XYZ file of C-alpha atoms in Angstrom:
602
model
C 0.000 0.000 0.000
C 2.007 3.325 -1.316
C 1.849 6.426 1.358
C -0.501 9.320 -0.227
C 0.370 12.959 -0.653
C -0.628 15.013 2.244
C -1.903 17.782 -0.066
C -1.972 19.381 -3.867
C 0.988 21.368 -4.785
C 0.527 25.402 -5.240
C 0.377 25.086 -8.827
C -2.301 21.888 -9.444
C -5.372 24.388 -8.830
C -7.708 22.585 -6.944
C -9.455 23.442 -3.449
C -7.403 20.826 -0.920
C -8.789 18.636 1.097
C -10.578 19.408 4.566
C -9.298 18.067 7.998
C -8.850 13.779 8.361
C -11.164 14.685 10.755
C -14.820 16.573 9.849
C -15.089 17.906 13.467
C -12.215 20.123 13.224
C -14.107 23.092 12.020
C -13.979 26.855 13.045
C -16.043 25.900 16.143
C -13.601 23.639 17.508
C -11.997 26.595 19.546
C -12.959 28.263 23.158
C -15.189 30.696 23.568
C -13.107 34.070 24.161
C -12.085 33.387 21.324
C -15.046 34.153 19.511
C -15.367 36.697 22.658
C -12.307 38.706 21.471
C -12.852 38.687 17.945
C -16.292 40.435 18.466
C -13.988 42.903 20.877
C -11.830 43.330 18.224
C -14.545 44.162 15.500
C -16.553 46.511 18.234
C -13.316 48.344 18.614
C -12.415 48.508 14.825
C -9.069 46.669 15.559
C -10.527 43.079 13.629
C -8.164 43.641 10.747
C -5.042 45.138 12.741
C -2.261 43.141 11.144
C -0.723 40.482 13.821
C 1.668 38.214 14.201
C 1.846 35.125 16.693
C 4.516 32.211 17.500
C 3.475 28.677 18.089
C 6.168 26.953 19.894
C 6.409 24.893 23.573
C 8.525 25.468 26.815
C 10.045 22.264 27.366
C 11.357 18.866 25.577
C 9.098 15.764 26.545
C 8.931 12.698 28.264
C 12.404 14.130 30.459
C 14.690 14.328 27.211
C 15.921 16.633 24.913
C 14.374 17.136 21.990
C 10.787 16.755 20.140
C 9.818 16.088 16.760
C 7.330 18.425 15.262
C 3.885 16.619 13.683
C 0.576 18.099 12.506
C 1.383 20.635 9.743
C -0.381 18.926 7.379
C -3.649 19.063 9.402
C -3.366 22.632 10.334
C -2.589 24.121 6.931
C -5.973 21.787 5.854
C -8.079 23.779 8.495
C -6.413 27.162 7.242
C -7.349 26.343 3.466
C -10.784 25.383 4.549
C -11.704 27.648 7.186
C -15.016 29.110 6.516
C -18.694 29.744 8.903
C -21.516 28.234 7.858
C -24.629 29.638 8.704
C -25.727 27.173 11.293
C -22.377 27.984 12.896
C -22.940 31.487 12.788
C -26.197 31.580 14.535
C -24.651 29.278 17.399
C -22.243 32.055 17.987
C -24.753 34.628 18.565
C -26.762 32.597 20.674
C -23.867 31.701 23.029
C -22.084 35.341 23.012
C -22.808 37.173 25.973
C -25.032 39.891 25.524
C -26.762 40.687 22.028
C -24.629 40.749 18.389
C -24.759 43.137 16.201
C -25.901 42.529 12.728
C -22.793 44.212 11.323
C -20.637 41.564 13.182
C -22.887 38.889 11.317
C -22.083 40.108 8.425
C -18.558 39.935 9.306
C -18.321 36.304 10.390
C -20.162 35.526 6.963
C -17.115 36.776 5.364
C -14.522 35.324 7.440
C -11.763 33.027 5.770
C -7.734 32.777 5.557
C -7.283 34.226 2.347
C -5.197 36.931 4.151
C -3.631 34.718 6.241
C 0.405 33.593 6.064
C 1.588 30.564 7.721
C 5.354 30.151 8.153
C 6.453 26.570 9.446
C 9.168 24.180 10.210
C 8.893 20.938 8.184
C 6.819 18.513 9.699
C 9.074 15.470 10.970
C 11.841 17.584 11.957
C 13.467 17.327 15.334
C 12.908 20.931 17.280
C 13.479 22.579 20.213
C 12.318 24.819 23.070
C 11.317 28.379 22.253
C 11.888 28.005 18.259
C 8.608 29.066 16.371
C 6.871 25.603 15.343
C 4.331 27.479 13.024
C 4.562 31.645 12.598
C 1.072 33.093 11.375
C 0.577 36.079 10.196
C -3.191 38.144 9.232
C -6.486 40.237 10.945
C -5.812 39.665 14.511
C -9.344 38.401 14.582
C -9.027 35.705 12.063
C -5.686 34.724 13.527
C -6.958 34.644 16.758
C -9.876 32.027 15.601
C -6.706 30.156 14.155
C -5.404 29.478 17.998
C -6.827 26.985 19.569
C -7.382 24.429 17.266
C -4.056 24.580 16.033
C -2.703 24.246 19.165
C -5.174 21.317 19.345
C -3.667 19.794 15.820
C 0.033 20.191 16.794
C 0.076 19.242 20.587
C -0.325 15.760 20.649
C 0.965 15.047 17.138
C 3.959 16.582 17.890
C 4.128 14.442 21.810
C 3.230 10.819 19.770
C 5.392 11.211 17.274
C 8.366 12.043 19.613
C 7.039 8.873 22.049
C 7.502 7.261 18.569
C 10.843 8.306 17.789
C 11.751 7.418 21.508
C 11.032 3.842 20.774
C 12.711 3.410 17.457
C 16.139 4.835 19.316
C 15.760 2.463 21.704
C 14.855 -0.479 19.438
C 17.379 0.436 17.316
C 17.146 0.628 13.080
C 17.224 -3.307 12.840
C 13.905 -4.059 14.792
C 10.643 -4.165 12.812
C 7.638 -1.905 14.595
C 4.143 -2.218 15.303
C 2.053 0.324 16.935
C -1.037 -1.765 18.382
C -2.871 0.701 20.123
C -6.164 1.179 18.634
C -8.243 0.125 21.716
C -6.085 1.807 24.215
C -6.237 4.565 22.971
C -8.604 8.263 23.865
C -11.223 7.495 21.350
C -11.500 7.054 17.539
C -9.334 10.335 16.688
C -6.853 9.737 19.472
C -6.282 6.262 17.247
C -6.116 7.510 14.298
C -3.791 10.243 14.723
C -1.759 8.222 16.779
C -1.444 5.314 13.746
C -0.421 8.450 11.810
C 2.445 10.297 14.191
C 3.419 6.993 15.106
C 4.683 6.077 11.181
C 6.392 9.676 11.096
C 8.174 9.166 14.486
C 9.282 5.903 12.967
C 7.124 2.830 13.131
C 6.854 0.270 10.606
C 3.009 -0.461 10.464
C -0.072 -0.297 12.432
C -0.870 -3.582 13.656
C -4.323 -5.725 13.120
C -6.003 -8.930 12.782
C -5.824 -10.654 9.276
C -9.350 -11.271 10.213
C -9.497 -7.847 9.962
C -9.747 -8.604 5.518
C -13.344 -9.681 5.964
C -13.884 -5.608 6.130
C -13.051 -5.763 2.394
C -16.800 -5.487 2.142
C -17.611 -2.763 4.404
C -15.296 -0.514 2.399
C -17.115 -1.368 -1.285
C -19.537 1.293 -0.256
C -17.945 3.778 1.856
C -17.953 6.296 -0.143
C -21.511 6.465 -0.121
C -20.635 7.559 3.806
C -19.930 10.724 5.516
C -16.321 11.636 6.718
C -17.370 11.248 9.674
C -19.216 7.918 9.915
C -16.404 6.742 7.521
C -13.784 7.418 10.857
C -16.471 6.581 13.346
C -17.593 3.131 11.883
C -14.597 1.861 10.723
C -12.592 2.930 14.195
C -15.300 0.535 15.827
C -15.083 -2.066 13.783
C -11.236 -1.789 14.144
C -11.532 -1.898 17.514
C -13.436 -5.661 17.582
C -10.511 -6.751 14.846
C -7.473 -5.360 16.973
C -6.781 -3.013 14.025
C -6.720 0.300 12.461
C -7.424 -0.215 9.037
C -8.771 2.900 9.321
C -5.321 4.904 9.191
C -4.196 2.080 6.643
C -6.709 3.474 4.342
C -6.729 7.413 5.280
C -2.915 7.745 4.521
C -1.785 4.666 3.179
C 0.089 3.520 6.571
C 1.411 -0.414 6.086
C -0.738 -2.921 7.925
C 0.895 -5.638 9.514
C -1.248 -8.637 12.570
C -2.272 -11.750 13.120
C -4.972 -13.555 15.319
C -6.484 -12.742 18.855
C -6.193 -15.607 21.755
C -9.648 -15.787 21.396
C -9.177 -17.386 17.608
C -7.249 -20.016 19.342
C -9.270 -21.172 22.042
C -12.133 -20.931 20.087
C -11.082 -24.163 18.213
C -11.431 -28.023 20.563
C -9.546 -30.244 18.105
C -9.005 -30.480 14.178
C -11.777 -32.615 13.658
C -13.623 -29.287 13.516
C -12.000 -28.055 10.337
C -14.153 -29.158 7.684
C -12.180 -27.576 3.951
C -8.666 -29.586 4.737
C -7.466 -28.634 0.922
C -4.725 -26.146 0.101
C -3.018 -25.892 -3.323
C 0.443 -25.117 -3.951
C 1.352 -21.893 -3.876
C 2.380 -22.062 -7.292
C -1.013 -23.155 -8.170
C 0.775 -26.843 -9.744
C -0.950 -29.232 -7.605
C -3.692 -29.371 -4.517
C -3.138 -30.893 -1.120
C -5.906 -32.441 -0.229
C -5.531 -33.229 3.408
C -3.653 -30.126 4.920
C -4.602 -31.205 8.509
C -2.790 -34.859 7.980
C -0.106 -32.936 6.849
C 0.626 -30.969 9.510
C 0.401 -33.841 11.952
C 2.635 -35.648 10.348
C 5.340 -32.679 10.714
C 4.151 -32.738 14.398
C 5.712 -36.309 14.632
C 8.894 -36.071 12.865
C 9.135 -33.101 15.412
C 8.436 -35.303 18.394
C 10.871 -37.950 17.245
C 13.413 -35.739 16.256
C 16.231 -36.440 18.058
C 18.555 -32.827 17.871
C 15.349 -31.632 19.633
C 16.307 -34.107 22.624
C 12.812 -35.284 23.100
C 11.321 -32.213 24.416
C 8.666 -31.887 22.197
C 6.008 -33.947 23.500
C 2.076 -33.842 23.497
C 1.200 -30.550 22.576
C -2.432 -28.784 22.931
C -4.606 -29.711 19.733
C -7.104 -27.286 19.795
C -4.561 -24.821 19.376
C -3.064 -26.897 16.673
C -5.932 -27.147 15.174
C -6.414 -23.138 15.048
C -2.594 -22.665 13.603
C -4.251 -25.187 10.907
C -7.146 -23.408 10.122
C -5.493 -19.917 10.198
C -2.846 -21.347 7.697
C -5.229 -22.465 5.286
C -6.702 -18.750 5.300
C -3.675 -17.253 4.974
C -0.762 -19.406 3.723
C 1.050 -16.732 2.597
C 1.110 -14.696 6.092
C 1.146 -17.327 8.713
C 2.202 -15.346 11.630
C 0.781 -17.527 15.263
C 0.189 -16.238 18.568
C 2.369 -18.830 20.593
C 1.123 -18.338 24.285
C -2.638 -19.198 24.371
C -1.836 -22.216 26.316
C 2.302 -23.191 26.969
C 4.848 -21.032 24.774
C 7.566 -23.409 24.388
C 5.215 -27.346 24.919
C 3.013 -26.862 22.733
C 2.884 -23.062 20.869
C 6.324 -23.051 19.243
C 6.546 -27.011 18.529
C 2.573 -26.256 16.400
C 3.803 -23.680 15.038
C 6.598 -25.648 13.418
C 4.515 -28.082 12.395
C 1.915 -26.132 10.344
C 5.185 -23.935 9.179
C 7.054 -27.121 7.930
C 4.025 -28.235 6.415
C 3.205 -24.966 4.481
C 7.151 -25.322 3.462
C 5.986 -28.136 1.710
C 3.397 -26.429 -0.458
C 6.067 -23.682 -1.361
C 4.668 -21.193 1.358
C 6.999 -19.423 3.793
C 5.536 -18.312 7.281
C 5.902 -15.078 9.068
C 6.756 -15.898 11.738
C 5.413 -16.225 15.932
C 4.294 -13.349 18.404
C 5.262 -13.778 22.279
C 2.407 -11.664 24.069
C 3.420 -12.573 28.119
C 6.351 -14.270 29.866
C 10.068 -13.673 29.817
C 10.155 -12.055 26.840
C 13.907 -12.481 26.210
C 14.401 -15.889 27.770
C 11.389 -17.417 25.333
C 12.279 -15.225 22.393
C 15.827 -16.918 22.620
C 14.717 -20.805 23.590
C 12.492 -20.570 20.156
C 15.463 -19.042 18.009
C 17.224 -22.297 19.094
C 14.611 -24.572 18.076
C 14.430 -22.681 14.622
C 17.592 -23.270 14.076
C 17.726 -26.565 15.439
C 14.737 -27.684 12.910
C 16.951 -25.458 9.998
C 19.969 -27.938 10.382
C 17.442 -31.022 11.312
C 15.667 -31.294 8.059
C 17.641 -29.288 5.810
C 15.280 -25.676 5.461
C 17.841 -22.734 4.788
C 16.684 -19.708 6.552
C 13.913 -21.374 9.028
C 16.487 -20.277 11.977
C 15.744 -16.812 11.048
C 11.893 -17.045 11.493
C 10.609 -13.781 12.820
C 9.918 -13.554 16.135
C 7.722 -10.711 17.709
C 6.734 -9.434 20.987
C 3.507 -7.956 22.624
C 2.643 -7.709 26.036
C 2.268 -3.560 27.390
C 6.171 -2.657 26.259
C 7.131 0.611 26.915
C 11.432 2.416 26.680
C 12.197 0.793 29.719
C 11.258 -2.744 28.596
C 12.919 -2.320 25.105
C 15.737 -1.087 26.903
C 15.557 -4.089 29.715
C 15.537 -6.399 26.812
C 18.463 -4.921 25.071
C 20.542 -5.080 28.258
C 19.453 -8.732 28.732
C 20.307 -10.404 25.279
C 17.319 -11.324 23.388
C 16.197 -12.506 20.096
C 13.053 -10.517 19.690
C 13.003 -8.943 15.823
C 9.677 -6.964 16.218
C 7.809 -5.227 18.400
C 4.254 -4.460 18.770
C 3.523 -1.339 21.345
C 0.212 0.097 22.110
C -0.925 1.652 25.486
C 2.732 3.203 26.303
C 2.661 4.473 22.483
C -0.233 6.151 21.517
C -1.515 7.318 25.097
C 1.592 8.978 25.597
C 1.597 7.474 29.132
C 4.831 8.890 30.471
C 3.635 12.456 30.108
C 0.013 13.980 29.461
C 0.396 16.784 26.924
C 3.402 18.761 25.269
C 2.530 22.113 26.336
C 2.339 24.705 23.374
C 1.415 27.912 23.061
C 0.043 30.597 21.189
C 1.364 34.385 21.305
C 1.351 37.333 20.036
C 4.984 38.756 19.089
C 3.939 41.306 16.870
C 0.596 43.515 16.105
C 0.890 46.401 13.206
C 4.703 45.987 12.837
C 4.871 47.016 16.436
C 6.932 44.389 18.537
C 5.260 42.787 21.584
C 6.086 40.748 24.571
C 4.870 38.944 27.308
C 6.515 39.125 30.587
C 6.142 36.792 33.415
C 7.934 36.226 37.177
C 8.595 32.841 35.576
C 11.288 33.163 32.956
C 10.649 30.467 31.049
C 7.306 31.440 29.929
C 8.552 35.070 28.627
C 7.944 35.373 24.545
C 10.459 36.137 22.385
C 9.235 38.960 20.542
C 8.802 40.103 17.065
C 8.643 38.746 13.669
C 11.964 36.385 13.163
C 13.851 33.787 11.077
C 15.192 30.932 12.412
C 18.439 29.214 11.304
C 19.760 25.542 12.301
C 23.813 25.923 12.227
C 25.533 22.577 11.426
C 29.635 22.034 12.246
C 32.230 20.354 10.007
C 31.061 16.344 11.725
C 27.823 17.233 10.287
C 25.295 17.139 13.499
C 23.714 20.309 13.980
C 25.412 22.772 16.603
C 22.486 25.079 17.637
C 19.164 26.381 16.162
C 19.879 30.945 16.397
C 16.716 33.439 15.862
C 17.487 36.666 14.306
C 15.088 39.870 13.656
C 13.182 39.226 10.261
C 15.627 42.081 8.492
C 18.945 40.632 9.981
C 20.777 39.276 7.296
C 20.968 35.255 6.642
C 24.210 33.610 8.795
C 26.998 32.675 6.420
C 28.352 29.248 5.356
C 32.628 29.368 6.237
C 34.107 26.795 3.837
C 35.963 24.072 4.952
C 39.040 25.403 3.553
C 39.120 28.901 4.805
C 41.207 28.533 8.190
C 39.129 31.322 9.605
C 35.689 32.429 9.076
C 33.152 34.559 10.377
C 31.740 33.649 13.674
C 28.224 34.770 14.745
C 27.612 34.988 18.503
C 24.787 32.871 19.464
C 23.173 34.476 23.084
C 20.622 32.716 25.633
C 17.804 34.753 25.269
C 17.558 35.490 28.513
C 20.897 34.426 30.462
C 23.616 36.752 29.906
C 26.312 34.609 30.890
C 25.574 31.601 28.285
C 27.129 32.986 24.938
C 28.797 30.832 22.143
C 30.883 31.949 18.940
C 30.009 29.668 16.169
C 31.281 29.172 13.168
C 28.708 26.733 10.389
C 30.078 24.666 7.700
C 26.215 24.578 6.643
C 23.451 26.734 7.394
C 19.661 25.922 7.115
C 16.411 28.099 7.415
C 13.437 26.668 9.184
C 10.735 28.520 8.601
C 9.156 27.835 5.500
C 5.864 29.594 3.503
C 2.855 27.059 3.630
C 0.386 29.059 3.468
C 1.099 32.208 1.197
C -2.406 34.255 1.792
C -2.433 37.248 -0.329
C 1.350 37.810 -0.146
C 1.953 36.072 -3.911
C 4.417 33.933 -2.197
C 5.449 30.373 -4.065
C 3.940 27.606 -1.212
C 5.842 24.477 0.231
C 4.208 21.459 -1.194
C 3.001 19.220 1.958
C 4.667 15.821 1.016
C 3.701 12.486 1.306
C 3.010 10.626 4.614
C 6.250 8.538 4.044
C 8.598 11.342 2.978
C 7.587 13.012 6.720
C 8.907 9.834 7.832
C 11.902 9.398 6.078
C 12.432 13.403 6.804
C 12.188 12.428 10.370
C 14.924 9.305 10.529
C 16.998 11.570 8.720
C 17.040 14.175 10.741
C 17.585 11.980 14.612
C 20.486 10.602 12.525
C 21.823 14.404 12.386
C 21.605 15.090 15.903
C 24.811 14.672 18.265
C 24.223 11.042 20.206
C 24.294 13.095 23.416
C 21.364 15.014 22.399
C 18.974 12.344 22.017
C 20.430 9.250 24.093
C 17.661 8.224 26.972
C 19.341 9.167 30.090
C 20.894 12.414 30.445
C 20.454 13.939 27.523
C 22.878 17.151 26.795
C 20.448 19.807 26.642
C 20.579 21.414 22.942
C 21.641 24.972 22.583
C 18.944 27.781 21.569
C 19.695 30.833 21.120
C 18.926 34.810 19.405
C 21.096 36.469 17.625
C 23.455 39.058 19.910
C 20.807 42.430 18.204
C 17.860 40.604 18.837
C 19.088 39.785 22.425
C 19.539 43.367 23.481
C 16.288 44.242 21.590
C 14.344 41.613 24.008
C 16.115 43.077 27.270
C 15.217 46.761 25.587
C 11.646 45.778 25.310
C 11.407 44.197 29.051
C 12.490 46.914 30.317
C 10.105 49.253 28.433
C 7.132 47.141 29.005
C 8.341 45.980 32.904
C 6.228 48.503 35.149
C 8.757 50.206 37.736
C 7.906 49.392 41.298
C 8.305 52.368 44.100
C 9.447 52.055 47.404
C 8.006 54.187 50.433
């Protein structure tokens, strides 16, 4: 299934598509927001030109950097934002107070076509303080924009750095599956986080190959709304152990097996009734599949490089590794633990494996969902291998092996330290709820209103804004990581590249914005602009194409690959440097003091 294109490019001339999903609309918002536009429009300040930063206070789950997610679904909102008429009455109704006709007339005409959106690109690894999203346009339109963009970013951004967490613990080799659909908050909390999941790194969403039988439901979805499309399929996903859903909104690679209820639900293989499977080259038919498989379940039994430690082994489950095979020969992947993992659920799986060898299939592979994890994960690799050399199958001792069972950092990282033999992981309930830490945090502020510079002060450093329009550069050294992310003014000209064979170069002073004593000279071998136009409004400006689901992700691995190990290694991370430029630093400490009321003392 190939990724789709997250949007049309500036020049294909076609309206783009709304939201994934049809509730984010203009309404999804508080209600000062609404509150302050009509204060804005009673004052005649509605179409005062304004300028706010999107950007959050502090890394994530206790390390040191984030990866930004959501763009895509933001800049949809912006190229569809428009009232409806329903909507419009709801307003009035809920406003305090009565509302004037002439601001009726105003929300009719409401829409982003005079709004600019400047943005990092989405899958890129940021930091604290740097703008996420800069938009520009009528302070009242802009301030509509707030809160659900802050909505779309916030816990995109926080899974898909959860995400990215897990794949640098798992490391590049190690297949993964995000299996979270029924853990997680509701049907949008599981689709977006099947989505942010693949850009922070994940293989696949995981579901049941049962889950193929909803070949039918889709024939005549189109026929559905959005909305019951997201709804009705997220339920159905949810009885399957699946998102299909997310496989078919952006094209996401599905990857499952069976339940332990699929298992148990068969008592012995007397029950399975069509015992024919043909070769997979289509040559010949096996008539007797079941008699097959037992017969591999006997030379395993008797083998003797096994030692005799195969004996009796449960039947009913047997008999639903059978069944399952003869449904899907080509992706036999069995749940091993219904009943005994290494008596009876690795020795049947062999058996219907060898058996399907036979017919010219080759199996997946087995999923560990409880137990020692590494101590089972290795006792089966040995068996594989021992069956490999046994009876002559090159490759069986490399039979996939994947593991379930609530895994979170810590366990990955347990397993790691332990030795194991594990080459996939499924993770749901640590993944997509984002247990370790409840939201990211951004915010929303205004830096700039009529070309007039503003800030907002606070006893609490951390949360003072760094005012004014600005650019923001990502300096990289000669190893190639990058060495620090600088903001400048907007008219401050662009840092320069020093070439590698100039023995000295320029070097810019990079200042904490608000800590005198942390300064840095640095001198880049490359230099690279964040901010980006995505959203061009009236300004004539050429727009960023939004790219396809899987070039976010390969955008994203890219970029953790150019980060200094220190940076983003698990426990104590170095933090990463941000800074402003050394005029915009004594422009932010000119404008505190300006805007810093002067106490008196009597």
């Amino acid at each position: 299934m190939e990724a789709k294109a997250n949007g049309p490019s500036v020049n294909e001339g076609r309206v783009m598509d709304g939201p994934t999903n049809p509730m984010v609309t203009p309404l999804l918002t508080d209600l000062y927001q609404f509150t302050m536009a009509y204060a804005y429009w009673k004052a005649g300040k509605h179409n005062d030109r304004a300028v706010f930063d999107l950007y959050f206070r502090k890394n994530p789950f206790g390390g040191e950097f984030t990866v930004f997610a959501g763009l895509e679904e933001c800049i949809k909102l912006i190229a569809n934002f428009k009232l409806t008429e329903e909507e419009i009455s709801f307003i009035c109704e809920t406003l305090p107070g009565s509302c004037e006709e002439g601001f009726v007339k105003y929300l009719r005409n409401i829409d982003c076509s005079d709004v600019e959106v400047y943005a990092i690109s989405e899958g890129t690894v940021v930091f604290p303080k740097v703008p996420l999203l800069r938009v520009e346009g009528p302070v009242a339109v802009v301030q509509l924009l707030e809160t659900p963009v802050l909505n779309l970013v916030n816990f995109a951004s926080l899974v898909a750095t959860n995400a990215a967490r897990h794949r640098l613990v798992a490391g590049k080799s190690k297949m993964l599956l995000e299996f979270g659909l029924r853990r997680a908050q509701g049907p949008d909390g599981a689709i977006s986080a099947s989505k942010y999941c693949y850009i922070g790194g994940f293989d696949a969403t995981s579901y049941s190959d049962n889950a193929y039988g909803s070949s039918l439901f889709f024939t005549n979805v189109d026929s559905l709304s959005k909305l019951m499309f997201v709804l009705l399929v997220s339920v159905l996903c949810c009885v399957l152990a699946s998102n299909v859903a997310a496989g078919r909104l952006f094209g996401i690679p599905l990857r499952g097996t069976h339940s332990h209820a699929f298992v148990s639900s068969f008592m012995s293989p007397d029950e399975i009734l069509e015992r024919s499977l043909h070769r997979s080259d289509g040559s010949s038919t096996c008539e007797d599949f079941v008699s097959l498989v037992q017969s591999w379940l006997s030379k395993i039994q008797w083998a003797k490089a096994l030692g005799n430690t195969v004996g009796e082994t449960n039947q009913s489950e047997l008999a639903a590794f059978t069944s399952y095979a003869l449904a899907f020969p080509n992706n036999f992947l069995a749940l091993v633990d219904t009943y005994d993992v290494m008596r009876s659920g690795v020795p049947n799986f062999c058996a219907v494996a060898l058996a399907l060898n036979d017919l010219g299939y080759k199996s997946v592979g087995i999923r560990l969902d409880s137990g020692d994890l590494a101590y089972l994960s290795g006792e089966a690799r040995k068996i594989f291998q021992i069956i490999e050399k046994e009876f002559g199958l090159p490759g069986f001792g490399k039979t996939s092996i994947t593991a379930s069972n609530d895994l979170n950092e810590e366990t990955l990282d347990a397993l790691n330290k332990q030795g194991h033999e594990v080459d996939c992981y499924g993770i749901g309930t640590y993944l997509v709820t984002c247990y370790a830490q409840a939201a990211l945090g951004c915010v929303f502020k205004l830096v700039e209103i009529n070309n007039q510079p503003r800030i907002k002060l606070s006893e609490d450093v951390s949360k003072v804004s760094i005012p004014c329009k600005k650019r923001c550069y990502r300096l990289y050294g000669r190893e190639g990581y990058s060495l620090v992310d600088i903001m400048t003014g907007e008219n401050e000209p662009c840092p320069k590249v020093v070439p590698i064979t100039l023995a000295v170069g320029e070097r810019i002073l990079c200042r904490h914005p608000f800590n005198e004593s942390k300064r840095a000279y640095v001198v880049p071998q490359r230099v690279e602009e964040l901010l980006k136009c995505y959203w061009p409004g009236k300004s004539g400006k050429v727009r960023e194409e939004l790219p396809a689901l899987k070039d976010i992700r390969d955008h994203c691995i890219k970029q953790l690959e150019q980060m200094r190990p220190d940076h983003i290694r698990r426990l104590n991370p170095t933090p990463y440097k941000v800074s402003v430029s050394a005029k915009l630093y004594d422009f932010i400490h000119f404008l505190w003091l300006n805007e810093a009321p002067v106490g008196e003392l009597q």
